Short mmCIF file of C-alpha atoms and ligand atoms in Angstrom, two decimals:
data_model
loop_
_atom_site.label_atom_id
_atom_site.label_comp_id
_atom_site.label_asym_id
_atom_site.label_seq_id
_atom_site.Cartn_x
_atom_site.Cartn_y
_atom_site.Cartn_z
CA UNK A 1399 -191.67 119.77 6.88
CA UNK A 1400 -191.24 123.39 5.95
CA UNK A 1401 -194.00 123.72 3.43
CA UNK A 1402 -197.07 124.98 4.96
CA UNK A 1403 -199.83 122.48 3.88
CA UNK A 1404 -197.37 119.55 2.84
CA UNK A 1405 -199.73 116.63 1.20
CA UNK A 1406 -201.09 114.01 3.32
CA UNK A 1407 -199.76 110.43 1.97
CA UNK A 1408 -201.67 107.61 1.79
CA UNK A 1409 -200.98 103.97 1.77
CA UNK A 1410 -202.99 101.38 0.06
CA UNK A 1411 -202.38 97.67 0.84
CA UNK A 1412 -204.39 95.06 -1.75
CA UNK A 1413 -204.82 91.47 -0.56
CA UNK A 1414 -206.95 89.26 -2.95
CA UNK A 1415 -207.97 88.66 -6.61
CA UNK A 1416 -207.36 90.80 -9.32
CA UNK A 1417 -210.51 92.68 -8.97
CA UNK A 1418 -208.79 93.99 -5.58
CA UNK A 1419 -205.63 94.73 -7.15
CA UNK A 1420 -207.87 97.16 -9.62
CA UNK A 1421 -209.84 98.48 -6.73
CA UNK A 1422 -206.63 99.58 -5.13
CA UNK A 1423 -205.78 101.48 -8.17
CA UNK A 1424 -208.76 102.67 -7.95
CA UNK A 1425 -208.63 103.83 -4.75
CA UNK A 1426 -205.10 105.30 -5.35
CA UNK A 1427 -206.40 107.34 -7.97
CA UNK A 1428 -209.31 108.91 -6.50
CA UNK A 1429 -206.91 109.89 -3.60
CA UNK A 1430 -204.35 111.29 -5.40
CA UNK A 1431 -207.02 113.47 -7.68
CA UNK A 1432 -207.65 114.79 -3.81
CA UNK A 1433 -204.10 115.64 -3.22
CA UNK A 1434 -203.42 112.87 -1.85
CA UNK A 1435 -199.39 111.61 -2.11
CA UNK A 1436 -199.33 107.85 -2.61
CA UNK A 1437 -196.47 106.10 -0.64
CA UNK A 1438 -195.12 102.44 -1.00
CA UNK A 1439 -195.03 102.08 2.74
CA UNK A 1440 -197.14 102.54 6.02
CA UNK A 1441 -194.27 104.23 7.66
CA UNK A 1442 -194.92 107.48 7.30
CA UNK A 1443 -198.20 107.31 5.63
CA UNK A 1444 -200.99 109.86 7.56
CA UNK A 1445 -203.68 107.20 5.82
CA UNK A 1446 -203.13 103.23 5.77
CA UNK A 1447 -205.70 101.61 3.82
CA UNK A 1448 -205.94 97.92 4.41
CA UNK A 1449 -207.80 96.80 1.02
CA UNK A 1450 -209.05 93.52 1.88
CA UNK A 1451 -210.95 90.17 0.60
CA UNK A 1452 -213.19 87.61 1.68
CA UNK A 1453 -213.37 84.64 -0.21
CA UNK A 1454 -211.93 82.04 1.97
CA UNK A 1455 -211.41 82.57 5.78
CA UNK A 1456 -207.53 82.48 5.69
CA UNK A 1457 -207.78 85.34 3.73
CA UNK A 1458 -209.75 87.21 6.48
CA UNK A 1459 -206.81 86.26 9.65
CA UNK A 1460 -204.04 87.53 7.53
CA UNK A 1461 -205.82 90.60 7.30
CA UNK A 1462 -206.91 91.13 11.35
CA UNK A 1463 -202.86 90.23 12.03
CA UNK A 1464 -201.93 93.16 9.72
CA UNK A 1465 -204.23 95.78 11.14
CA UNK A 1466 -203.06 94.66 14.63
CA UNK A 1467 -199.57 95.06 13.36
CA UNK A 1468 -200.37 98.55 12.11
CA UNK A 1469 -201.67 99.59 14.78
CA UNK A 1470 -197.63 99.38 16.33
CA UNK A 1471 -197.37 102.41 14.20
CA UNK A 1472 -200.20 104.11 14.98
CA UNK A 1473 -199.36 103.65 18.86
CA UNK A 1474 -196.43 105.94 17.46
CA UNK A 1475 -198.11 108.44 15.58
CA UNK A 1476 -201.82 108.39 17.05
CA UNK A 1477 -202.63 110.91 14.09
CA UNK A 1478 -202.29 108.07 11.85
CA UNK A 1479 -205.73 107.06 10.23
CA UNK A 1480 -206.45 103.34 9.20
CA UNK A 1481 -208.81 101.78 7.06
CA UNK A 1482 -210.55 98.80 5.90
CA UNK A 1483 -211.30 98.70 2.76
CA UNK A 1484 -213.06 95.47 0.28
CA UNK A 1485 -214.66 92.77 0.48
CA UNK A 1486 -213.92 91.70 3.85
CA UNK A 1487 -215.08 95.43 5.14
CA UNK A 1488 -218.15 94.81 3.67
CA UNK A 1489 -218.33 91.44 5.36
CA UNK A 1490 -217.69 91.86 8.82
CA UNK A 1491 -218.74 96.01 9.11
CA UNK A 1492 -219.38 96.99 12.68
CA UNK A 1493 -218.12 93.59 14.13
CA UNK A 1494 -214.68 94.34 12.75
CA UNK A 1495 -214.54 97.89 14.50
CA UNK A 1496 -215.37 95.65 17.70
CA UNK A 1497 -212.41 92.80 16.40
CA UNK A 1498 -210.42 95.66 16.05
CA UNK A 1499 -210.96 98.92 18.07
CA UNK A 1500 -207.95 101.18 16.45
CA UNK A 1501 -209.56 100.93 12.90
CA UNK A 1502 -210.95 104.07 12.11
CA UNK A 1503 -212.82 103.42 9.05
CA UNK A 1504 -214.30 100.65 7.14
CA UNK A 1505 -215.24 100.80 3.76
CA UNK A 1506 -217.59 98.29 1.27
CA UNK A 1507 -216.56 97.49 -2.45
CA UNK A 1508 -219.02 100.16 -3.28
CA UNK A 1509 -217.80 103.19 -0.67
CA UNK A 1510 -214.53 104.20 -2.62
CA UNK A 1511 -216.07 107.66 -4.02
CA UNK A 1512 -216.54 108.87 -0.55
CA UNK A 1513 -213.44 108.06 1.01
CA UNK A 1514 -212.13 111.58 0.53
CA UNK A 1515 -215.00 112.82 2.49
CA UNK A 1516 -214.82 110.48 4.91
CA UNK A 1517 -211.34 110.85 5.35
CA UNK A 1518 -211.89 114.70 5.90
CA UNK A 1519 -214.16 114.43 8.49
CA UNK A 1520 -212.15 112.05 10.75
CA UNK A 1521 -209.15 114.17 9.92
CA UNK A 1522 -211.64 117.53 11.64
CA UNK A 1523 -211.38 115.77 14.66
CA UNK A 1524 -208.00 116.84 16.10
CA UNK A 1525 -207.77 114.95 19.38
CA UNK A 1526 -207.32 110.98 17.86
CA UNK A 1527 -209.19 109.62 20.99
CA UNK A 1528 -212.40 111.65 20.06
CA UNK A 1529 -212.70 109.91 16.76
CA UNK A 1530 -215.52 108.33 16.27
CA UNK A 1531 -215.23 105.28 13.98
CA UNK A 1532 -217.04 105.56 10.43
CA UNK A 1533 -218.25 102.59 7.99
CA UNK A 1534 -219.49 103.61 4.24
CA UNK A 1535 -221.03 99.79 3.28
CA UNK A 1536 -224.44 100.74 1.47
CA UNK A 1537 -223.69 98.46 -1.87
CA UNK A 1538 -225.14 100.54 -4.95
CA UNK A 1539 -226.98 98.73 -7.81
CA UNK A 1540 -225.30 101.20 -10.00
CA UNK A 1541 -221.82 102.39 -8.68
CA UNK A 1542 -219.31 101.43 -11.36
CA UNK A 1543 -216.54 104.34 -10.74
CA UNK A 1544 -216.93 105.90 -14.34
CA UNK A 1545 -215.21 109.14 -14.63
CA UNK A 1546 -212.71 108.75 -11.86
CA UNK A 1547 -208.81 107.94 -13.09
CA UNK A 1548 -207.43 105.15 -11.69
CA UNK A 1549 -203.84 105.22 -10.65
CA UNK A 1550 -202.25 102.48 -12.27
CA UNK A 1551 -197.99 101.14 -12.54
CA UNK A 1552 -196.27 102.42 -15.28
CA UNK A 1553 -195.96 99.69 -17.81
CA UNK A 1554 -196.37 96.98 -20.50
CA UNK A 1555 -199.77 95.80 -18.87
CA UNK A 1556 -203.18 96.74 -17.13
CA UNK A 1557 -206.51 95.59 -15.87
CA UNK A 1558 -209.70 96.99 -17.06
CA UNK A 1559 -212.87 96.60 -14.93
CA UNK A 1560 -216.17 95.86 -16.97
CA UNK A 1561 -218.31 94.53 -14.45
CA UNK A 1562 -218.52 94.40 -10.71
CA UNK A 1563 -220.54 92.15 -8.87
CA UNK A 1564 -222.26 88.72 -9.74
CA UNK A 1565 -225.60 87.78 -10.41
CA UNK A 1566 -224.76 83.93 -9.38
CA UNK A 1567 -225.30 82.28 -6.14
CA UNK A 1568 -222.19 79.98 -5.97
CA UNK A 1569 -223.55 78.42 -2.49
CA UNK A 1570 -220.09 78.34 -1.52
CA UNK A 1571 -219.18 82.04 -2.34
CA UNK A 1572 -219.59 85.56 -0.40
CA UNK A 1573 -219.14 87.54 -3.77
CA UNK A 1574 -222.37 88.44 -4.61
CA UNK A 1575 -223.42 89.22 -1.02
CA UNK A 1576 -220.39 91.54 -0.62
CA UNK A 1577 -220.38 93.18 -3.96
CA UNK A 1578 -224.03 92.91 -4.85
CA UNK A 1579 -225.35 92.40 -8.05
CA UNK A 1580 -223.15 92.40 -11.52
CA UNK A 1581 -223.16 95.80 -13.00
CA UNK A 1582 -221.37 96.04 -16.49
CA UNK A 1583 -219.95 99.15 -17.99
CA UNK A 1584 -220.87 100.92 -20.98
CA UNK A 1585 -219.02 99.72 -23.63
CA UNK A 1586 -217.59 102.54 -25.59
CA UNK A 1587 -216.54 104.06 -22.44
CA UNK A 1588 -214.45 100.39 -21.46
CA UNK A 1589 -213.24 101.26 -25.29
CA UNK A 1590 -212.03 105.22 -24.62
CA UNK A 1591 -210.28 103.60 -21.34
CA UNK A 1592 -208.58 100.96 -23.48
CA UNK A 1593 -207.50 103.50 -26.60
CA UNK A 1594 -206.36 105.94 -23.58
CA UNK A 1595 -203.69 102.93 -22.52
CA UNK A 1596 -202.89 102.36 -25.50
CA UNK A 1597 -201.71 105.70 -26.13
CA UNK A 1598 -199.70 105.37 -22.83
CA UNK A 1599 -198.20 102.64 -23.97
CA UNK A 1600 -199.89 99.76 -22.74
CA UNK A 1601 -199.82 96.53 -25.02
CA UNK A 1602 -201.70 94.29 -23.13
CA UNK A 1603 -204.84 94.39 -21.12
CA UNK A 1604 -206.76 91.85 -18.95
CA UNK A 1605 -210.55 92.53 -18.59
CA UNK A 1606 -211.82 92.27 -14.94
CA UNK A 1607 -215.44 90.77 -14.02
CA UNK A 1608 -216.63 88.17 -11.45
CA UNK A 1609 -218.33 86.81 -14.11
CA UNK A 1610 -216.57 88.50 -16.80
CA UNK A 1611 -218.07 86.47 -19.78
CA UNK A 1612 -221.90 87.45 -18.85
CA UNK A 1613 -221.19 91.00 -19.57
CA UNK A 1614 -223.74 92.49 -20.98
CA UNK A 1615 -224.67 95.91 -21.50
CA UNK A 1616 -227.65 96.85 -23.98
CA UNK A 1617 -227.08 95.17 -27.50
CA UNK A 1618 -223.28 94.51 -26.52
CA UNK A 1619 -222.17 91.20 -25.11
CA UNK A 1620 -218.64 89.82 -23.96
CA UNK A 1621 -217.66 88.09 -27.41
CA UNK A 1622 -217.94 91.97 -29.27
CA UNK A 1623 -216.73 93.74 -26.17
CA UNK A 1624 -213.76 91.09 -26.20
CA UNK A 1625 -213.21 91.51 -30.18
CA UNK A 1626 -213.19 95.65 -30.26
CA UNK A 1627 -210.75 95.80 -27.50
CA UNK A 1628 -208.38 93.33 -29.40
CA UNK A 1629 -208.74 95.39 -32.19
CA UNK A 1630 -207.84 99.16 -31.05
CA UNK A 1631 -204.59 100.20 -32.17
CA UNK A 1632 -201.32 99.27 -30.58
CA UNK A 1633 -202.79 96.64 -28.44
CA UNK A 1634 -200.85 93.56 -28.83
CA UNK A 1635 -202.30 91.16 -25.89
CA UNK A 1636 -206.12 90.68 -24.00
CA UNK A 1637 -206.60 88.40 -21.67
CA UNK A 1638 -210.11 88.11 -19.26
CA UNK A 1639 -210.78 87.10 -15.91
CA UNK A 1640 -212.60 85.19 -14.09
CA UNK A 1641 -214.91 83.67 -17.19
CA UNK A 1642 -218.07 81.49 -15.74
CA UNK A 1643 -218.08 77.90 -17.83
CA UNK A 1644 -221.67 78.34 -18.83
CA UNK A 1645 -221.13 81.44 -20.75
CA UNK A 1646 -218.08 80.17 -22.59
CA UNK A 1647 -219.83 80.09 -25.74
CA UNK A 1648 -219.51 79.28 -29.28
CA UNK A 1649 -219.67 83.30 -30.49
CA UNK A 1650 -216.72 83.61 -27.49
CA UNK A 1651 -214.79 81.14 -28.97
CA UNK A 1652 -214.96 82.61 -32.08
CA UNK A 1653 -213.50 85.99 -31.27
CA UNK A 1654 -211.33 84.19 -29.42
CA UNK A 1655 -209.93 82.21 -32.30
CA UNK A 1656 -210.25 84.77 -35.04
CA UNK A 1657 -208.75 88.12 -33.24
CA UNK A 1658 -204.94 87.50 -32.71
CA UNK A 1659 -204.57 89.86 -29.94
CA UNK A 1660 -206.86 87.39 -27.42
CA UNK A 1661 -204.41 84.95 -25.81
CA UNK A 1662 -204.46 81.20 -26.04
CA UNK A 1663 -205.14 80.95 -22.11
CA UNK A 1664 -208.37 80.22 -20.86
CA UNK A 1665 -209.25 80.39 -17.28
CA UNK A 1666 -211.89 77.37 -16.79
CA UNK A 1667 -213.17 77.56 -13.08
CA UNK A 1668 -214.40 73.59 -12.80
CA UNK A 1669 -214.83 73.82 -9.17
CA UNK A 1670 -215.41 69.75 -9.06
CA UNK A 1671 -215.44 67.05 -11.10
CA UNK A 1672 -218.79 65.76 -9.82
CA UNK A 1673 -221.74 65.94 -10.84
CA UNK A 1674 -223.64 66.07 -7.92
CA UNK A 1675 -221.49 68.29 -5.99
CA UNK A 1676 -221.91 70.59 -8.85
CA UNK A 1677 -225.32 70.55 -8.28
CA UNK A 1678 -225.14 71.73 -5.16
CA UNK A 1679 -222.77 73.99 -5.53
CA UNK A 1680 -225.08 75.43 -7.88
CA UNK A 1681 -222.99 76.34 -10.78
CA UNK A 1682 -225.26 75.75 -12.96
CA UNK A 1683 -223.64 73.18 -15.46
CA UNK A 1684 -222.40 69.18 -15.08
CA UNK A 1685 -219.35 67.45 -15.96
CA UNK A 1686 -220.38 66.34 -19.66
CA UNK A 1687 -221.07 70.24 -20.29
CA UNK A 1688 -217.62 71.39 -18.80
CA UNK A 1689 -216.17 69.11 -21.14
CA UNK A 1690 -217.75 70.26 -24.10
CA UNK A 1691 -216.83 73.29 -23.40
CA UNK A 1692 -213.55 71.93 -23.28
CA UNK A 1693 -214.25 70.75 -26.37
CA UNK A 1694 -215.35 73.29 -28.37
CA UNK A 1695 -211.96 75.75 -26.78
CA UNK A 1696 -209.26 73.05 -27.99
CA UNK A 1697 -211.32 72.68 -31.14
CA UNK A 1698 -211.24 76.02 -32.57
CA UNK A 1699 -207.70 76.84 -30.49
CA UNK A 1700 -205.79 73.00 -30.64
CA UNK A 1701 -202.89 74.97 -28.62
CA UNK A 1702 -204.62 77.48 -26.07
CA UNK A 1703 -203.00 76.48 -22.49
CA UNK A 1704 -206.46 75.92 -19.70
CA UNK A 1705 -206.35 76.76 -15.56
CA UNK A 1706 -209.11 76.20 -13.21
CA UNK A 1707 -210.04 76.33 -9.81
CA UNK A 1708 -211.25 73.58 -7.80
CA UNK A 1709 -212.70 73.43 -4.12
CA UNK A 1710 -212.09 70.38 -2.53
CA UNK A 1711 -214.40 68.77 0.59
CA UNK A 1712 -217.48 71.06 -0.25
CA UNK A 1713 -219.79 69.93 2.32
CA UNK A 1714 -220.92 66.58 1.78
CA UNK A 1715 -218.33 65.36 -0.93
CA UNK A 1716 -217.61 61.96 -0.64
CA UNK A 1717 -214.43 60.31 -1.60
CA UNK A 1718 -215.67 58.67 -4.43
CA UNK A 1719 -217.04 62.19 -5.59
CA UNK A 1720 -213.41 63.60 -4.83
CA UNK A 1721 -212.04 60.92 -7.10
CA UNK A 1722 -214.66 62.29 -9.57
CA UNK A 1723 -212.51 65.30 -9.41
CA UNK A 1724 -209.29 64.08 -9.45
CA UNK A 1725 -210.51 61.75 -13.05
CA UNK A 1726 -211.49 65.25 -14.47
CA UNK A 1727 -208.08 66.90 -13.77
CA UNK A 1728 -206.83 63.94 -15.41
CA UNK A 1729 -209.04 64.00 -18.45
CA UNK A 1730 -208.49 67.68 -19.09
CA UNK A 1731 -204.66 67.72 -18.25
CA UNK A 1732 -204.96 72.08 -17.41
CA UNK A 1733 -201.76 73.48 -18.06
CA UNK A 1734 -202.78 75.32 -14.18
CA UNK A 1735 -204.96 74.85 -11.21
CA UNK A 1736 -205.70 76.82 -8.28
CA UNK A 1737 -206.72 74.71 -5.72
CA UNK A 1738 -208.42 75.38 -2.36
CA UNK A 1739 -210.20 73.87 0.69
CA UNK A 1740 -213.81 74.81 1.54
CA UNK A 1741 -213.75 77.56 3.43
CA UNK A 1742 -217.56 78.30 5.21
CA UNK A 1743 -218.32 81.82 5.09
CA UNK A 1744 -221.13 83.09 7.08
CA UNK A 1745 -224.25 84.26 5.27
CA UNK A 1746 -223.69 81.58 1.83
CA UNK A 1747 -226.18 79.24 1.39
CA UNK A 1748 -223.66 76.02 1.81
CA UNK A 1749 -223.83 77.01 5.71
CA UNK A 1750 -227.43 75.67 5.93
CA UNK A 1751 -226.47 72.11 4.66
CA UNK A 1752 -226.69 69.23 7.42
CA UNK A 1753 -224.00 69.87 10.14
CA UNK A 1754 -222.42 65.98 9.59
CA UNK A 1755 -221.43 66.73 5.91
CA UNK A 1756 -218.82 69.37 6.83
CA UNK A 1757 -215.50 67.39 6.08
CA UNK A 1758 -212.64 67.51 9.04
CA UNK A 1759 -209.85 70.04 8.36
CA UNK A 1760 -207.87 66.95 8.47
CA UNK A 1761 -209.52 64.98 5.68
CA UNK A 1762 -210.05 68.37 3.73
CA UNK A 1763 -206.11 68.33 3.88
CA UNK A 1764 -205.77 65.53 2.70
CA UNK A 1765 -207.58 65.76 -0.48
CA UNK A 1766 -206.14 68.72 -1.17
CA UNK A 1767 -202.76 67.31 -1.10
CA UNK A 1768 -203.93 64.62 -3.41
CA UNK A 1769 -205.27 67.02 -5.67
CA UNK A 1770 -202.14 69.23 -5.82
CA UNK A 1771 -199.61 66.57 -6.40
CA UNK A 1772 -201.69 65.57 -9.22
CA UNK A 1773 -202.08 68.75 -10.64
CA UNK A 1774 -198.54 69.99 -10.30
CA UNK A 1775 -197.55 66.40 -12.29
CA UNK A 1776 -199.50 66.90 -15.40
CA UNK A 1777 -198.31 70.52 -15.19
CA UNK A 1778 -195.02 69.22 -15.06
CA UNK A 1779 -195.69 66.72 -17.88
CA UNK A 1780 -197.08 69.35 -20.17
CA UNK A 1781 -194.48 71.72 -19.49
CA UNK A 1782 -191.27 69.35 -19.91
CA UNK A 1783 -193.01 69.00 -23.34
CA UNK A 1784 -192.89 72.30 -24.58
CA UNK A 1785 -189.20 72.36 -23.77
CA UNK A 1786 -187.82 73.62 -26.99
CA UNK A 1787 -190.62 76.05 -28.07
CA UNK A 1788 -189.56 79.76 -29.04
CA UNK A 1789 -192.35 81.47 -27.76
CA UNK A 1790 -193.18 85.20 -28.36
CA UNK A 1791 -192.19 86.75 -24.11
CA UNK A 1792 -193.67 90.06 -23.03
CA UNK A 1793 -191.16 91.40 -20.32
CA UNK A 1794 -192.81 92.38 -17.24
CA UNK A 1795 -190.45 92.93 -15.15
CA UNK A 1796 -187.07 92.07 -13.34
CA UNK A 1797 -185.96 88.42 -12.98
CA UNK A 1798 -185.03 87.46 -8.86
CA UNK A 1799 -181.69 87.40 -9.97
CA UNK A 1800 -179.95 90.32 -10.61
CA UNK A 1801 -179.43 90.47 -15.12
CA UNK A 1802 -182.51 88.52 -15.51
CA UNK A 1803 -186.04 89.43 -16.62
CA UNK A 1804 -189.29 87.65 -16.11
CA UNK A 1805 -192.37 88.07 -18.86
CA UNK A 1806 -195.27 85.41 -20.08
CA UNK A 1807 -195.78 83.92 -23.01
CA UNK A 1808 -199.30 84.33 -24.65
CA UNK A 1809 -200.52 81.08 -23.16
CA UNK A 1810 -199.70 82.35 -19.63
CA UNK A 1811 -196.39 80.82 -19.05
CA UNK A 1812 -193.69 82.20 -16.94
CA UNK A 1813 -190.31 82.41 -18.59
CA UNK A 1814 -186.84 83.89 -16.87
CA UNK A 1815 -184.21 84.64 -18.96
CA UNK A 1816 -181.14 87.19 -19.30
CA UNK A 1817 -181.99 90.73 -19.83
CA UNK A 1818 -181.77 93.81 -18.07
CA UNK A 1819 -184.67 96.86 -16.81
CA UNK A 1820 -184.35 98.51 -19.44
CA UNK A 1821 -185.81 95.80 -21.80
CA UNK A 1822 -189.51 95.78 -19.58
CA UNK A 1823 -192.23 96.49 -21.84
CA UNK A 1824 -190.66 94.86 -24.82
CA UNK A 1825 -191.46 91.55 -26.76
CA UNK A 1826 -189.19 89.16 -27.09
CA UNK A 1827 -188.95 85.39 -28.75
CA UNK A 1828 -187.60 83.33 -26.26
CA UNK A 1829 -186.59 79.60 -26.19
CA UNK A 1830 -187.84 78.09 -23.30
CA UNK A 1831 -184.64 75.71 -22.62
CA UNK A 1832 -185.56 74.38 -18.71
CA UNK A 1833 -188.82 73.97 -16.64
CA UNK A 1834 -188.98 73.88 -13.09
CA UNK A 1835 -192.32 71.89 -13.47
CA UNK A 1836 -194.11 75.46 -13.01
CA UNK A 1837 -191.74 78.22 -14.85
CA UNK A 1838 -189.54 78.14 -17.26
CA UNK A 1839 -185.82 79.18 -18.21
CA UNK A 1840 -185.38 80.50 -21.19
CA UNK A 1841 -182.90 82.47 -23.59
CA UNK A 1842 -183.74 84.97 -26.64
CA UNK A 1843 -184.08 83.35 -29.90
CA UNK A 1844 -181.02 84.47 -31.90
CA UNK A 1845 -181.92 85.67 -35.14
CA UNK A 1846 -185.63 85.73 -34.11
CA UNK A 1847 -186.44 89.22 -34.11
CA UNK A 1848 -186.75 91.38 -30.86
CA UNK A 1849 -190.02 93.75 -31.44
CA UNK A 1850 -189.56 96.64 -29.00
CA UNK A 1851 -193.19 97.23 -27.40
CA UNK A 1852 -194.84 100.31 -28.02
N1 5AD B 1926 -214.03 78.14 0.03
C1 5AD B 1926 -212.98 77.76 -0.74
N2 5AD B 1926 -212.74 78.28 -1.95
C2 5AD B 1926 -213.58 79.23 -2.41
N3 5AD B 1926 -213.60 79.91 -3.58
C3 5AD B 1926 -214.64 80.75 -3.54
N4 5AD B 1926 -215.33 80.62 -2.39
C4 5AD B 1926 -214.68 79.67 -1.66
C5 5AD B 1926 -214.90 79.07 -0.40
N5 5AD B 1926 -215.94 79.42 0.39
C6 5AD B 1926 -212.64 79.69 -4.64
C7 5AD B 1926 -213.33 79.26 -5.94
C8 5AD B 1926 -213.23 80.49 -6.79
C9 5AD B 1926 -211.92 81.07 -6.33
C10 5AD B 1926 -211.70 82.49 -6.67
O1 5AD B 1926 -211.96 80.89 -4.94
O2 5AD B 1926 -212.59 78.19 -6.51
O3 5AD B 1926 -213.24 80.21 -8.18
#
């Protein structure tokens, strides 16, 4: 390099929810504000953060093969500084600078403003074999990253963060004990963030929370937060994740109904379909309330498309009660589900429950099987039914095959149709001719009018 003090570049890799994909942004931004260059690739990165998750323990192997596969690199270029970053960092700490000796720093959800620092001072230490290893995982009860710029994609969308943390005890989950307690942003600064994108050109935004619905912050809860960001200028699209079904209320609904810039989608996390594995999963409400929840949603919004996520062989569930869940996917009919097999994680209060009612990976399996077929058949039912729709498409981005473009339709859908690069960012009405089952295969309405996005 012939300049004298050429940036150092930096490399952030996200695994996980959405949350994680913001946190990376996040992350990007605060090191680029430090001169930081922000590659695609670990190649030649002098930084590789490994921006992580912990919710289920598959997520947490992927992650120790990846380090171990960075560290090939760094065997190349000893210089080379890696991180962990997340949920998982905050999970595991000190025992994952033991799991893996070549990580130089690990970082908690609630460490990002000092990674700069941190950084600098292993970066002092010239001689890579006299680093010392350095974790940042105090968890702040008031850390929400106003003021710093995140660094996000050019383009149509973007996530907002309005809370971090979670106030519930899921006995299943490590969220709260990894992020700590919900924290919700003030809401005319979420507002300046959301006019700001707007004037860059953003259309659409998704709010981000754990929790998101149980924002609250002073006299302001979700269902205004929800309705002023659908209403600032040039904003054509919100969408929220992940909503908790007890605070799916009717004032949500309401906004929901009455601003047209929310989306008919609704994420509905039902976790099971019985009652007393909801108990003891603690969330907090029972079958009959999930489905007058249900209720009240298709009531005021007959179209809006529904997803979930369900665990299957929680501790304890018998087949009967897995049935119980399989009779609620059927009574529902969500458009999506996102379905998963108890995963224990250390330190959550399902851990304590009697050592015979964990479920054998085998039968856990097996349920889950069950419950995907199901759920990818009434997926497939409702979507070979809304062959022939024109739906209005945002284009988000290029199709796998070369001339096409993919986008969503308000309710969440994927559609594919012809189009080239140039055309991401716009809105288009779009027949949607074929489904897969899952996507669709469409082709722009002719004579429907093409609204360029902003
Ligand atoms: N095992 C399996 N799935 C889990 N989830 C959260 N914790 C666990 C766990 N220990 C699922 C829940 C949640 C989604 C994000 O991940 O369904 O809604």
């Amino acid at each position: 390099m012939s300049e004298k003090n050429p940036a150092k570049r930096a490399y952030v890799e996200t695994y996980g929810c959405q949350m994680n994909v913001s946190d990376g942004e996040l992350m990007e931004g605060i090191l680029a504000a430090q001169g930081y260059e922000i590659v695609r690739s670990p190649e030649h990165a002098d930084v590789v953060l490994v921006n992580t998750c912990a919710i289920r323990e598959h997520a947490e192997s992927r992650v120790l093969g990846r380090v171990a596969q960075l560290n090939g690199l760094k065997r190349e270029r000893p210089e080379m500084v890696i991180g962990v970053t997340g949920c998982m960092a905050q999970r595991m700490g000190d025992d994952l600078l033991e799991r893996a000796p070549y990580v130089d720093l690990v970082v908690g959800p609630d460490g990002y403003r000092s990674l700069p620092s941190a950084l600098g001072r292993i970066a002092k230490v010239e001689e890579p074999r006299r680093r010392n290893q350095l974790t940042v995982l105090d968890l702040d009860p008031v850390e929400n990253y106003q003021g710093l710029e995140q660094r996000r994609a050019d383009g149509p969308m973007a996530w907002v963060p309005i809370q971090r943390g979670c106030d519930h005890r899921c006995t299943f989950c490590i969220v709260p004990y990894v992020r700590g307690p919900e924290k919700n942003r003030e809401p005319g600064e979420v507002l300046a963030e959301v006019r700001g994108l707007a004037e860059q050109g953003v259309t659409e935004v998704t709010l981000l929370g754990q929790t998101v619905n149980s924002y609250r912050h002073g006299d302001t809860a979700f269902p205004e937060l929800l309705r002023s960001v659908a209403r600032v200028d040039g904003i054509r699209r919100v969408r929220f994740t992940s909503p908790h079904p007890i605070d799916v209320t009717p004032a949500l609904v309401e906004v929901m109904a009455e601003e047209a810039a929310v989306c008919e989608h609704l994420h509905l996390p039902a976790q099971s379909g019985s009652n007393r594995t909801l108990k003891r999963m603690l969330r907090r409400y029972s079958v009959e309330e999930l489905l007058d929840k249900v209720d009240l949603v298709r009531d005021a919004i007959p179209d809006i498309a529904l997803s979930t996520d369900i665990i299957v062989a929680f501790p304890g569930e018998t087949d009967d009660e897995y049935r119980e869940t399989l009779a609620l996917m059927r009574t529902v009919r969500f458009d999506d589900a996102y379905t998963y097999k108890y995963s224990l994680r250390e330190g959550t209060p399902a851990t304590r429950l009697p050592a015979e009612d964990f479920i054998s990976s085998e039968e856990a399996q097996e349920r889950l099987e069950g419950l995907i077929d199901l759920s990818r058949s009434i997926q497939s039912e409702i979507n070979h039914s809304e062959v022939g729709r024109v739906e209005e498409v945002l284009i988000e981005k290029d199709g796998r095959h070369s001339g096409q473009v993919l986008g969503r339709t308000r309710r969440n859908k994927v559609v594919v149709f012809d189009g080239d690069s140039a055309r991401i960012g716009d809105y288009a009405h779009v027949a949607l001719d074929r489904t897969t089952g899952a996507t669709f295969a469409g082709s722009e309405a002719v004579d429907a009018m093409t609204v360029a996005g902003a």
